[in-house]
Short mmCIF file of C-alpha atoms and ligand atoms in Angstrom, two decimals:
data_model
loop_
_atom_site.label_atom_id
_atom_site.label_comp_id
_atom_site.label_asym_id
_atom_site.label_seq_id
_atom_site.Cartn_x
_atom_site.Cartn_y
_atom_site.Cartn_z
CA MET A 17 -57.51 11.67 42.26
CA ASN A 18 -58.27 14.36 44.85
CA LYS A 19 -61.21 16.56 43.93
CA LYS A 20 -60.24 20.10 42.94
CA SER A 21 -61.68 23.06 44.90
CA ASP A 22 -63.69 25.51 42.76
CA ILE A 23 -62.78 29.05 43.78
CA ILE A 24 -63.01 32.72 42.80
CA ILE A 25 -59.80 34.72 43.26
CA VAL A 26 -59.68 38.49 43.91
CA THR A 27 -56.19 39.68 43.03
CA ASP A 28 -53.97 42.71 42.29
CA PRO A 29 -51.06 41.07 40.44
CA GLY A 30 -48.47 41.76 41.98
CA VAL A 31 -45.43 39.56 42.21
CA ASP A 32 -46.65 37.41 45.10
CA ASP A 33 -50.11 37.34 43.51
CA ALA A 34 -48.52 35.99 40.31
CA THR A 35 -46.75 33.31 42.34
CA ALA A 36 -50.02 32.46 44.10
CA LEU A 37 -51.81 32.12 40.73
CA MET A 38 -49.00 29.92 39.37
CA TYR A 39 -49.12 27.73 42.48
CA ALA A 40 -52.94 27.49 42.35
CA ILE A 41 -52.76 26.32 38.72
CA PHE A 42 -49.75 23.98 39.04
CA SER A 43 -50.90 22.45 42.35
CA ASN A 44 -53.55 20.52 40.41
CA LYS A 45 -55.88 20.98 43.40
CA ILE A 46 -57.73 24.11 42.35
CA ASN A 47 -60.21 25.19 39.67
CA ILE A 48 -60.24 28.97 39.28
CA LYS A 49 -63.80 29.81 38.09
CA LEU A 50 -63.26 33.60 37.91
CA LEU A 51 -60.48 36.14 38.41
CA CYS A 52 -61.64 39.50 39.84
CA ILE A 53 -59.01 42.21 39.43
CA ALA A 54 -58.39 44.92 42.02
CA GLY A 55 -56.11 47.94 41.95
CA GLY A 56 -53.49 47.93 44.68
CA ASN A 57 -50.00 46.73 43.82
CA SER A 58 -50.36 48.87 40.72
CA SER A 59 -53.11 50.69 38.81
CA ILE A 60 -56.17 48.66 37.79
CA GLU A 61 -55.00 48.96 34.17
CA ASN A 62 -51.65 47.37 35.05
CA THR A 63 -53.06 44.68 37.35
CA THR A 64 -55.63 43.74 34.68
CA ASN A 65 -52.93 43.59 32.01
CA ASN A 66 -50.74 41.51 34.30
CA ALA A 67 -53.56 39.05 35.01
CA LEU A 68 -54.36 38.63 31.28
CA TYR A 69 -50.66 38.19 30.48
CA LEU A 70 -50.20 35.54 33.18
CA MET A 71 -53.29 33.52 32.18
CA GLU A 72 -52.14 33.55 28.53
CA LEU A 73 -48.63 32.50 29.51
CA LEU A 74 -49.96 29.71 31.75
CA LYS A 75 -52.47 28.67 29.08
CA TYR A 76 -55.23 28.93 31.68
CA ASP A 77 -58.72 29.71 30.34
CA VAL A 78 -60.62 31.71 32.98
CA PRO A 79 -62.84 34.84 32.76
CA VAL A 80 -61.06 37.98 34.01
CA ALA A 81 -63.43 40.64 35.42
CA VAL A 82 -62.28 44.13 36.32
CA GLY A 83 -63.15 45.72 39.67
CA LEU A 84 -63.41 49.36 40.71
CA ASP A 85 -60.40 51.57 40.05
CA HIS A 86 -60.77 53.08 43.55
CA PRO A 87 -61.55 51.91 47.11
CA LEU A 88 -65.23 51.39 48.05
CA ARG A 89 -65.84 54.77 49.66
CA GLN A 90 -62.56 56.65 49.40
CA GLU A 91 -60.56 58.54 46.82
CA LYS A 92 -57.82 56.57 45.11
CA SER A 93 -55.28 55.11 47.50
CA ASN A 94 -51.52 54.87 46.93
CA PHE A 95 -50.43 51.93 44.83
CA ALA A 96 -47.60 49.67 46.05
CA GLU A 97 -45.27 50.33 43.12
CA LYS A 98 -42.28 50.73 45.47
CA VAL A 99 -42.67 47.04 46.33
CA HIS A 100 -43.93 45.51 43.07
CA GLY A 101 -42.28 47.78 40.50
CA LYS A 102 -43.70 50.24 37.97
CA CYS A 103 -46.09 47.83 36.20
CA GLY A 104 -46.69 45.57 39.20
CA LEU A 105 -44.77 42.44 38.15
CA GLY A 106 -41.34 43.41 39.42
CA GLY A 107 -38.73 43.03 36.69
CA VAL A 108 -41.29 41.81 34.12
CA ASN A 109 -42.83 44.59 32.03
CA VAL A 110 -45.88 43.22 30.24
CA ASN A 111 -46.55 46.60 28.64
CA VAL A 112 -43.84 45.70 26.18
CA LYS A 113 -46.08 43.00 24.71
CA LYS A 114 -49.79 43.69 25.27
CA PRO A 115 -51.85 40.52 26.01
CA SER A 116 -54.08 39.44 23.10
CA THR A 117 -56.98 38.49 25.41
CA LYS A 118 -59.42 40.98 26.94
CA PRO A 119 -61.29 41.08 30.26
CA ILE A 120 -65.04 40.30 30.18
CA GLU A 121 -67.39 43.30 29.99
CA THR A 122 -69.23 42.40 33.24
CA PRO A 123 -67.85 44.32 36.25
CA ALA A 124 -66.14 42.15 38.91
CA CYS A 125 -68.86 42.44 41.58
CA ASP A 126 -71.60 41.33 39.14
CA ALA A 127 -69.45 38.58 37.58
CA MET A 128 -68.69 37.29 41.07
CA TYR A 129 -72.40 37.13 41.98
CA GLU A 130 -73.31 35.43 38.68
CA THR A 131 -70.51 32.86 39.10
CA LEU A 132 -71.58 32.12 42.69
CA LYS A 133 -75.25 31.79 41.72
CA LYS A 134 -74.49 29.53 38.73
CA SER A 135 -72.36 27.14 40.77
CA LYS A 136 -73.98 23.89 41.93
CA LYS A 137 -72.18 24.23 45.26
CA LYS A 138 -71.04 27.11 47.48
CA LEU A 139 -67.72 28.61 46.33
CA SER A 140 -64.74 29.88 48.34
CA ILE A 141 -63.64 33.42 47.54
CA VAL A 142 -59.87 33.85 47.93
CA ALA A 143 -58.92 37.52 48.28
CA ILE A 144 -55.20 38.16 47.79
CA GLY A 145 -55.67 41.86 47.05
CA PRO A 146 -58.01 44.58 48.35
CA MET A 147 -61.45 42.96 48.59
CA THR A 148 -63.42 45.96 47.31
CA CYS A 149 -65.47 43.91 44.81
CA VAL A 150 -66.51 41.42 47.52
CA ALA A 151 -67.99 44.23 49.63
CA GLU A 152 -69.56 45.81 46.55
CA MET A 153 -71.25 42.50 45.72
CA LEU A 154 -72.48 41.92 49.30
CA GLU A 155 -74.02 45.41 49.35
CA LYS A 156 -75.59 45.09 45.89
CA TYR A 157 -77.00 41.53 46.18
CA ASN A 158 -78.58 40.90 49.57
CA ASP A 159 -78.83 37.12 48.95
CA ALA A 160 -75.19 36.72 47.87
CA GLN A 161 -73.99 35.36 51.19
CA LYS A 162 -75.87 32.07 50.84
CA TYR A 163 -73.75 31.15 47.83
CA ILE A 164 -70.40 31.74 49.61
CA GLN A 165 -68.53 28.87 51.29
CA GLU A 166 -66.04 31.22 52.97
CA VAL A 167 -63.86 34.24 52.26
CA ILE A 168 -60.18 33.36 52.70
CA PHE A 169 -58.22 36.59 52.69
CA MET A 170 -54.59 37.64 52.88
CA GLY A 171 -54.55 40.69 55.11
CA GLY A 172 -53.79 42.19 58.47
CA THR A 173 -51.29 40.95 61.02
CA LYS A 174 -51.82 38.36 63.76
CA GLU A 175 -50.38 40.72 66.36
CA LYS A 176 -49.18 44.28 66.74
CA ILE A 177 -45.72 44.98 65.29
CA TYR A 178 -43.21 47.37 66.96
CA GLY A 179 -45.84 47.79 69.71
CA ARG A 180 -48.49 49.39 67.50
CA PRO A 181 -51.06 48.30 64.89
CA TYR A 182 -49.41 47.59 61.56
CA LYS A 183 -50.54 49.25 58.28
CA GLU A 184 -50.84 46.07 56.23
CA PHE A 185 -51.44 46.95 52.56
CA ASN A 186 -54.57 44.96 51.58
CA ILE A 187 -56.50 46.22 54.62
CA SER A 188 -55.26 49.82 54.69
CA PHE A 189 -55.79 50.24 50.92
CA ASP A 190 -59.57 49.89 51.38
CA PRO A 191 -60.62 49.55 55.05
CA ASP A 192 -64.31 50.23 54.35
CA CYS A 193 -64.66 47.08 52.24
CA VAL A 194 -63.05 45.02 55.01
CA ASP A 195 -65.59 46.37 57.52
CA VAL A 196 -68.47 45.42 55.20
CA VAL A 197 -67.14 41.88 54.66
CA ILE A 198 -66.49 41.23 58.37
CA LYS A 199 -69.88 42.64 59.43
CA SER A 200 -71.68 40.57 56.76
CA GLY A 201 -71.09 37.47 58.91
CA VAL A 202 -69.70 35.48 55.97
CA PRO A 203 -67.37 32.66 57.17
CA LEU A 204 -63.84 34.13 57.25
CA VAL A 205 -60.32 32.73 57.16
CA MET A 206 -57.55 35.27 57.78
CA VAL A 207 -54.03 34.67 56.49
CA PRO A 208 -51.99 37.41 58.16
CA MET A 209 -48.89 39.09 56.79
CA GLU A 210 -46.48 37.30 59.12
CA LEU A 211 -46.90 33.97 57.32
CA GLY A 212 -45.54 35.45 54.08
CA HIS A 213 -42.54 36.70 55.99
CA PHE A 214 -41.93 33.37 57.79
CA ALA A 215 -42.08 31.57 54.41
CA TYR A 216 -39.91 33.98 52.46
CA LEU A 217 -38.10 32.62 49.40
CA ASN A 218 -34.34 33.07 49.66
CA LYS A 219 -32.01 33.61 46.70
CA LYS A 220 -31.28 29.86 46.45
CA ASP A 221 -34.99 29.08 46.23
CA ILE A 222 -35.52 31.60 43.44
CA LYS A 223 -32.46 30.35 41.56
CA ALA A 224 -33.75 26.75 41.81
CA VAL A 225 -37.09 27.74 40.25
CA LYS A 226 -35.33 29.80 37.56
CA HIS A 227 -33.67 26.71 36.10
CA ILE A 228 -36.86 24.67 35.75
CA ASN A 229 -38.02 26.26 32.47
CA LYS A 230 -39.17 29.54 30.88
CA ILE A 231 -41.83 30.00 33.58
CA GLY A 232 -39.09 29.69 36.18
CA LYS A 233 -37.06 32.31 34.29
CA LEU A 234 -40.04 34.70 34.32
CA PHE A 235 -40.56 33.96 38.03
CA ALA A 236 -36.93 34.87 38.78
CA LYS A 237 -37.17 38.01 36.62
CA MET A 238 -40.27 39.14 38.56
CA TYR A 239 -38.44 38.75 41.86
CA LYS A 240 -35.47 40.79 40.61
CA LYS A 241 -37.42 43.99 41.27
CA TYR A 242 -39.61 43.03 44.21
CA HIS A 243 -38.72 44.77 47.45
CA ASP A 244 -40.59 43.69 50.54
CA PHE A 245 -38.56 45.70 53.03
CA HIS A 246 -39.35 43.37 55.97
CA VAL A 247 -37.46 40.55 54.33
CA GLY A 248 -35.13 42.97 52.57
CA SER A 249 -32.06 41.43 50.93
CA TYR A 250 -32.72 37.98 52.46
CA GLY A 251 -35.24 37.18 49.77
CA ALA A 252 -38.91 37.64 48.96
CA ALA A 253 -42.04 37.44 51.09
CA VAL A 254 -44.82 35.27 49.62
CA HIS A 255 -47.94 36.50 51.41
CA ASP A 256 -50.51 35.58 48.77
CA VAL A 257 -49.12 32.09 48.15
CA CYS A 258 -49.79 31.21 51.83
CA THR A 259 -53.46 31.98 51.22
CA ILE A 260 -53.70 29.41 48.41
CA TYR A 261 -51.65 27.01 50.57
CA TYR A 262 -54.41 27.15 53.20
CA LEU A 263 -56.70 25.63 50.55
CA THR A 264 -54.30 22.98 49.26
CA HIS A 265 -52.71 21.97 52.59
CA PRO A 266 -54.68 23.17 55.64
CA GLU A 267 -53.08 20.28 57.57
CA ASN A 268 -49.79 22.18 57.43
CA MET A 269 -51.24 25.31 58.96
CA LYS A 270 -51.70 26.18 62.64
CA ILE A 271 -55.24 27.63 62.78
CA GLU A 272 -56.96 29.32 65.72
CA LYS A 273 -60.48 30.64 66.20
CA GLY A 274 -60.43 34.36 66.96
CA HIS A 275 -62.37 37.58 66.84
CA ILE A 276 -61.44 40.11 64.17
CA GLU A 277 -62.76 43.61 63.59
CA LEU A 278 -61.73 46.62 61.62
CA LYS A 279 -60.36 49.51 63.70
CA TYR A 280 -58.56 52.77 62.95
CA TYR A 281 -55.18 53.86 64.32
CA GLN A 282 -54.11 57.51 64.27
CA ASP A 283 -50.95 59.27 65.31
CA GLU A 284 -49.45 62.64 64.47
CA LYS A 285 -48.41 61.37 61.03
CA GLU A 286 -51.22 59.23 59.71
CA LYS A 287 -54.54 57.45 60.21
CA PHE A 288 -55.15 53.98 58.80
CA GLY A 289 -57.48 51.00 59.02
CA TYR A 290 -56.22 47.72 60.46
CA ILE A 291 -57.64 44.42 61.66
CA ASP A 292 -57.71 44.04 65.43
CA THR A 293 -57.47 40.36 66.41
CA CYS A 294 -58.39 39.10 69.87
CA TYR A 295 -59.12 35.73 71.43
CA ASP A 296 -61.37 36.68 74.34
CA LYS A 297 -64.43 37.75 72.34
CA GLU A 298 -66.96 35.67 70.36
CA PRO A 299 -64.87 34.12 67.50
CA ASN A 300 -65.90 35.23 63.99
CA ALA A 301 -62.92 33.98 61.98
CA LEU A 302 -60.30 31.28 61.62
CA ILE A 303 -56.81 32.82 61.85
CA CYS A 304 -53.78 31.06 60.35
CA VAL A 305 -51.15 31.77 62.96
CA ASP A 306 -48.32 29.57 61.69
CA MET A 307 -47.33 27.21 58.90
CA ASP A 308 -44.89 24.33 58.29
CA ILE A 309 -42.43 26.32 56.17
CA LEU A 310 -40.44 23.31 54.96
CA ARG A 311 -43.54 21.50 53.74
CA PHE A 312 -44.80 24.75 52.20
CA LYS A 313 -41.61 25.16 50.18
CA TYR A 314 -41.55 21.49 49.22
CA ASP A 315 -45.15 21.63 47.95
CA LEU A 316 -44.57 24.95 46.14
CA PHE A 317 -41.48 23.74 44.26
CA ASP A 318 -43.05 20.35 43.65
CA ALA A 319 -45.90 22.17 41.89
CA PHE A 320 -43.42 24.19 39.82
CA ASP A 321 -41.76 20.95 38.75
CA GLU A 322 -45.12 19.98 37.23
CA THR A 323 -45.06 22.97 34.86
CA ASN A 324 -43.22 21.12 32.11
CA SER A 325 -45.92 18.49 31.81
CA ILE A 326 -48.87 20.84 32.48
CA LEU A 327 -47.69 23.39 29.90
CA GLN A 328 -45.96 20.89 27.57
CA ILE A 329 -42.74 22.90 27.89
CA LYS A 330 -39.49 21.35 26.76
CA SER A 331 -37.18 22.40 29.61
O1 LIG B 15 -49.33 43.10 52.50
C1 LIG B 15 -49.20 42.12 51.52
C2 LIG B 15 -50.29 42.22 50.48
O2 LIG B 15 -50.18 43.47 49.80
C3 LIG B 15 -50.14 41.16 49.37
O3 LIG B 15 -51.39 40.80 48.86
C4 LIG B 15 -49.32 41.86 48.33
O4 LIG B 15 -49.57 41.37 47.00
C5 LIG B 15 -49.85 43.26 48.44
O5 LIG B 15 -51.03 43.35 47.67
CA1 LIG B 16 -51.79 40.89 46.45
#
């Protein structure tokens, strides 16, 4: 039996976050030791509620710690409710039925440090939302880095889009925290936005999952109101799932060593932070530049097929 990887996930659920959490749990390859909640796809209240709801639904017992309700050094940023819907889970409104579980009292940055320190081995941090709490922890605990295996993050783009830097959400929501994490020197794995577009789920894919069981129905309902305009009516981008897929199947990823740094772009309309990637400077990150989409989809749906046995659901 393959050993499971122990990880901490930073997330702002979020439709693709929810799919990533489902895949992480159903893949049978991952042990989530702690969920750290960020604001982003919706308010921190909504993303926390969504995380608690999902863990209850998936019968997964993991501490849920709440992060800051604002970026590290900026005023509140705009939430992505146009993409993920009013409450953050697309067509699923968890506010109708409040979760019975509560988050832990310990703030996310402290809970992350305690979990890292308590672990017998270094842990990977998987950031599929703004990584504010990672930066907060690195600034607050100067020995934290020695407990971290790597930070695998969904964010940025592998190249410029339409000839200019692209305002990818996780990076532009809180650029200061990205700068802190990159400059900390912690081992980094970048999963850029393009992979989630390459691997988008089409309507047939979503319909296939819908008929597996009640989890599949919820999955399909989430995607009903999820609008990633790049993929538009073709289907749904799955950015965050690709980040978990790096952990479960790195052999199906094309990975290059590159140099990443946070930069700012400004034009007459706006100024935003983005990750500049280049390959002719000292590498400081692994960059996932491509992925075997067919194997990705096979492994994702194979994991969803496991839900009946894992959750003892009668389909
Ligand atoms: O740009 C994609 C990222 O922003 C994903 O993590 C998605 O969930 C949103 O948070
Ligand atoms: Ca996310």
